[in-house]
Tab-separated table of C-alpha atoms in Angstrom:
chain	number	residue	atom	x	y	z
A	1	UNK	CA	0.107	0.038	0.038
A	2	UNK	CA	1.130	3.602	-0.963
A	3	UNK	CA	1.998	5.985	1.970
A	4	UNK	CA	3.970	8.088	3.957
A	5	UNK	CA	6.552	7.053	6.805
A	6	UNK	CA	8.055	8.973	9.364
A	7	UNK	CA	10.919	7.491	11.798
A	8	UNK	CA	11.583	7.494	14.340
A	9	UNK	CA	8.153	8.010	16.157
A	10	UNK	CA	10.022	9.316	19.130
A	11	UNK	CA	13.397	10.840	19.392
A	12	UNK	CA	15.367	12.531	22.324
A	13	UNK	CA	18.184	15.248	21.807
A	14	UNK	CA	20.740	16.167	24.025
A	15	UNK	CA	21.459	20.226	24.226
A	16	UNK	CA	23.566	21.404	21.476
A	17	UNK	CA	22.952	18.045	19.146
A	18	UNK	CA	21.616	17.828	15.790
A	19	UNK	CA	18.973	15.324	15.130
A	20	UNK	CA	17.700	14.291	11.617
A	21	UNK	CA	14.029	13.504	10.564
A	22	UNK	CA	13.267	11.034	8.421
A	23	UNK	CA	10.209	11.127	5.948
A	24	UNK	CA	9.699	8.929	2.886
A	25	UNK	CA	6.781	8.640	0.584
A	26	UNK	CA	6.030	5.779	-2.146
A	27	UNK	CA	2.905	7.738	-3.325
A	28	UNK	CA	4.522	9.428	-6.413
A	29	UNK	CA	3.745	12.795	-4.954
A	30	UNK	CA	5.739	15.688	-6.363
A	31	UNK	CA	5.440	17.864	-3.390
A	32	UNK	CA	6.753	17.272	0.264
A	33	UNK	CA	6.265	19.454	3.392
A	34	UNK	CA	7.282	19.690	7.078
A	35	UNK	CA	5.091	21.019	9.943
A	36	UNK	CA	5.840	21.762	13.300
A	37	UNK	CA	2.765	21.159	16.069
A	38	UNK	CA	3.301	22.530	19.495
A	39	UNK	CA	0.808	21.338	22.401
A	40	UNK	CA	-2.624	22.806	21.955
A	41	UNK	CA	-1.929	24.661	18.685
A	42	UNK	CA	-2.343	24.452	14.770
A	43	UNK	CA	0.544	23.228	12.340
A	44	UNK	CA	3.174	25.685	11.507
A	45	UNK	CA	5.067	24.946	7.970
A	46	UNK	CA	8.947	24.783	8.625
A	47	UNK	CA	9.906	23.929	4.933
A	48	UNK	CA	8.440	22.723	1.762
A	49	UNK	CA	9.990	21.372	-1.635
A	50	UNK	CA	7.939	21.157	-4.898
A	51	UNK	CA	10.466	19.348	-6.996
A	52	UNK	CA	14.041	17.281	-6.131
A	53	UNK	CA	16.891	19.487	-5.495
A	54	UNK	CA	14.593	22.433	-4.814
A	55	UNK	CA	12.927	23.540	-1.515
A	56	UNK	CA	11.585	26.815	0.173
A	57	UNK	CA	11.490	28.106	3.796
A	58	UNK	CA	8.141	28.296	5.428
A	59	UNK	CA	7.270	30.669	8.297
A	60	UNK	CA	9.491	28.984	10.786
A	61	UNK	CA	12.607	27.565	8.874
A	62	UNK	CA	15.046	29.200	11.327
A	63	UNK	CA	17.221	26.258	13.117
A	64	UNK	CA	16.060	23.561	10.431
A	65	UNK	CA	17.505	22.266	7.369
A	66	UNK	CA	16.287	20.149	4.709
A	67	UNK	CA	17.318	18.219	1.361
A	68	UNK	CA	15.465	16.627	-1.773
A	69	UNK	CA	17.875	14.564	-3.268
A	70	UNK	CA	15.189	11.821	-4.338
A	71	UNK	CA	11.409	12.351	-5.019
A	72	UNK	CA	10.618	9.972	-2.312
A	73	UNK	CA	12.450	11.339	0.698
A	74	UNK	CA	12.469	14.669	2.488
A	75	UNK	CA	14.671	14.363	5.812
A	76	UNK	CA	14.554	17.216	8.188
A	77	UNK	CA	17.365	18.182	10.595
A	78	UNK	CA	16.771	20.130	13.683
A	79	UNK	CA	20.319	22.070	14.258
A	80	UNK	CA	21.460	23.309	17.461
A	81	UNK	CA	20.662	26.520	16.392
A	82	UNK	CA	16.722	25.818	17.113
A	83	UNK	CA	16.276	26.988	20.566
A	84	UNK	CA	12.982	25.532	21.413
A	85	UNK	CA	12.909	22.143	19.687
A	86	UNK	CA	10.775	20.164	21.450
A	87	UNK	CA	7.503	19.569	19.437
A	88	UNK	CA	5.505	17.151	17.015
A	89	UNK	CA	6.732	17.085	13.570
A	90	UNK	CA	4.452	16.006	10.751
A	91	UNK	CA	5.608	15.302	7.291
A	92	UNK	CA	3.113	15.558	4.319
A	93	UNK	CA	3.021	15.020	0.663
A	94	UNK	CA	1.045	15.908	-2.081
A	95	UNK	CA	0.360	15.836	-6.143
A	96	UNK	CA	0.659	19.335	-7.919
A	97	UNK	CA	-0.885	19.048	-11.164
A	98	UNK	CA	-4.646	18.334	-11.786
A	99	UNK	CA	-5.052	18.383	-8.129
A	100	UNK	CA	-8.228	16.505	-6.840
A	101	UNK	CA	-7.023	15.894	-3.452
A	102	UNK	CA	-5.204	17.261	-0.316
A	103	UNK	CA	-2.249	16.136	1.504
A	104	UNK	CA	-1.355	12.837	2.746
A	105	UNK	CA	0.505	13.148	6.495
A	106	UNK	CA	2.607	10.667	8.129
A	107	UNK	CA	1.973	9.642	11.769
A	108	UNK	CA	4.793	12.113	12.995
A	109	UNK	CA	8.192	12.234	15.195
A	110	UNK	CA	7.692	13.251	18.751
A	111	UNK	CA	11.095	15.056	19.444
A	112	UNK	CA	11.981	16.098	23.082
A	113	UNK	CA	15.190	17.936	24.459
A	114	UNK	CA	16.617	16.398	27.410
B	25	UNK	CA	0.221	36.253	5.712
B	26	UNK	CA	-3.129	35.161	5.336
B	27	UNK	CA	-5.332	34.783	8.503
B	28	UNK	CA	-7.342	31.226	9.492
B	29	UNK	CA	-9.994	31.454	12.219
B	30	UNK	CA	-12.018	28.388	13.188
B	31	UNK	CA	-14.906	28.215	15.515
B	32	UNK	CA	-15.819	27.307	17.972
B	33	UNK	CA	-12.510	26.359	19.462
B	34	UNK	CA	-14.078	23.771	21.954
B	35	UNK	CA	-17.032	21.707	21.498
B	36	UNK	CA	-18.767	18.903	23.604
B	37	UNK	CA	-21.884	16.924	22.375
B	38	UNK	CA	-23.564	13.930	23.052
B	39	UNK	CA	-23.551	10.651	20.889
B	40	UNK	CA	-26.049	11.119	17.967
B	41	UNK	CA	-25.986	14.959	18.024
B	42	UNK	CA	-25.220	17.249	15.042
B	43	UNK	CA	-22.636	20.041	14.754
B	44	UNK	CA	-21.139	22.659	12.611
B	45	UNK	CA	-17.554	23.818	12.401
B	46	UNK	CA	-16.615	27.239	11.029
B	47	UNK	CA	-13.679	28.286	8.960
B	48	UNK	CA	-13.065	32.065	8.289
B	49	UNK	CA	-10.085	33.429	6.024
B	50	UNK	CA	-8.694	36.792	5.141
B	51	UNK	CA	-7.656	36.400	1.491
B	52	UNK	CA	-8.709	34.748	-1.857
B	53	UNK	CA	-7.535	31.057	-1.790
B	54	UNK	CA	-7.080	28.335	-4.348
B	55	UNK	CA	-7.584	25.306	-2.158
B	56	UNK	CA	-8.816	24.398	1.256
B	57	UNK	CA	-8.688	21.156	3.220
B	58	UNK	CA	-10.504	19.765	6.163
B	59	UNK	CA	-8.304	17.505	8.516
B	60	UNK	CA	-9.231	15.327	11.537
B	61	UNK	CA	-6.272	14.757	14.004
B	62	UNK	CA	-6.937	11.467	16.106
B	63	UNK	CA	-5.739	11.217	20.013
B	64	UNK	CA	-2.600	9.686	18.916
B	65	UNK	CA	-1.711	12.834	16.628
B	66	UNK	CA	-2.542	11.168	13.024
B	67	UNK	CA	-4.030	13.483	10.380
B	68	UNK	CA	-6.685	12.328	8.423
B	69	UNK	CA	-7.829	14.380	5.189
B	70	UNK	CA	-11.655	14.737	5.257
B	71	UNK	CA	-12.180	17.015	2.253
B	72	UNK	CA	-10.284	18.921	-0.255
B	73	UNK	CA	-12.614	21.713	-1.167
B	74	UNK	CA	-11.523	24.757	-3.008
B	75	UNK	CA	-15.364	25.517	-3.683
B	76	UNK	CA	-18.864	23.843	-3.560
B	77	UNK	CA	-20.048	21.211	-1.223
B	78	UNK	CA	-18.990	17.773	-0.820
B	79	UNK	CA	-20.458	14.751	0.967
B	80	UNK	CA	-18.838	11.597	2.460
B	81	UNK	CA	-21.112	9.830	4.730
B	82	UNK	CA	-21.832	11.721	7.881
B	83	UNK	CA	-19.563	14.626	7.320
B	84	UNK	CA	-20.144	17.067	4.542
B	85	UNK	CA	-18.152	20.254	3.888
B	86	UNK	CA	-19.322	23.594	1.839
B	87	UNK	CA	-16.796	26.318	0.711
B	88	UNK	CA	-17.999	29.704	-0.125
B	89	UNK	CA	-14.830	30.900	-1.515
B	90	UNK	CA	-16.173	34.533	-2.460
B	91	UNK	CA	-17.358	34.780	1.228
B	92	UNK	CA	-14.114	33.411	2.307
B	93	UNK	CA	-15.250	30.564	4.753
B	94	UNK	CA	-15.792	27.154	4.773
B	95	UNK	CA	-18.252	24.818	7.066
B	96	UNK	CA	-17.720	20.945	8.063
B	97	UNK	CA	-21.055	19.498	8.998
B	98	UNK	CA	-20.735	16.296	11.207
B	99	UNK	CA	-24.216	14.519	11.508
B	100	UNK	CA	-25.080	11.764	13.967
B	101	UNK	CA	-21.879	12.267	15.874
B	102	UNK	CA	-20.132	9.423	17.061
B	103	UNK	CA	-17.494	8.615	20.130
B	104	UNK	CA	-14.861	8.138	17.508
B	105	UNK	CA	-15.453	11.577	15.910
B	106	UNK	CA	-13.576	13.145	19.024
B	107	UNK	CA	-10.521	15.134	18.260
B	108	UNK	CA	-9.294	18.172	16.773
B	109	UNK	CA	-10.517	19.317	13.398
B	110	UNK	CA	-8.173	21.543	11.235
B	111	UNK	CA	-8.865	23.903	8.160
B	112	UNK	CA	-6.083	24.459	6.094
B	113	UNK	CA	-5.717	27.262	3.141
B	114	UNK	CA	-3.462	27.961	0.406
B	115	UNK	CA	-3.473	31.450	-1.082
B	116	UNK	CA	-3.676	31.979	-4.838
B	117	UNK	CA	-0.601	34.044	-4.782
B	118	UNK	CA	1.408	31.489	-2.682
B	119	UNK	CA	0.753	28.137	-4.295
B	120	UNK	CA	2.332	24.946	-2.591
B	121	UNK	CA	2.057	26.873	1.146
B	122	UNK	CA	-0.923	26.122	3.222
B	123	UNK	CA	-1.676	27.641	6.317
B	124	UNK	CA	-3.514	26.062	9.153
B	125	UNK	CA	-6.010	27.280	11.818
B	126	UNK	CA	-5.911	26.542	15.376
B	127	UNK	CA	-8.358	23.709	15.398
B	128	UNK	CA	-11.646	22.919	17.017
B	129	UNK	CA	-11.324	20.308	19.824
B	130	UNK	CA	-14.297	18.002	19.633
B	131	UNK	CA	-15.436	15.826	22.326
B	132	UNK	CA	-18.354	13.487	21.875
B	133	UNK	CA	-19.827	11.879	24.722
B	134	UNK	CA	-21.513	8.602	25.093
């Protein structure tokens, strides 16, 4: 079955460490997105990519980095420059042309700073 | 940027009741989506509805793009409908970038 897979489900980061969250999709979707969700709040866009080897900053990109070397993969690195990284991170994908449907989301990664 | 306001912020219903959730947005959009987030955090796409009306079982949605709002109707609610409902919009001038509202938390009691 096609879908979008995020790993790991839970991640613990020490102060000053960089960590990378994985997002893989086998839906042949063009676009991929990373969102951050804090408790009791909506989702905020970190980065998005509409094509391989290209990506754009969202509303809260500071302290994060991404790459899109393959259509199927869009990993997110949370760097030590992100001062408050504890949150729930969600990856999504969508088609772009002839759109009849919306986003498909992964099951998320919960990141905690220890 | 575009503002997305959802109301009410919280809603408590008895099983079997009907409800209407609202999403207002401040600019022209070229797409609008409704999502349900379950207690484990999984987001499920309910509707992709830039305009018009769609129905899927007990759920239906209507978007009036010219008046900048969308409504999600839930009929004969069940306890499994509990969770947070989000609206997300994509501006015409910023394709590919969706902005989410803060959500409506629905609790359905047996």
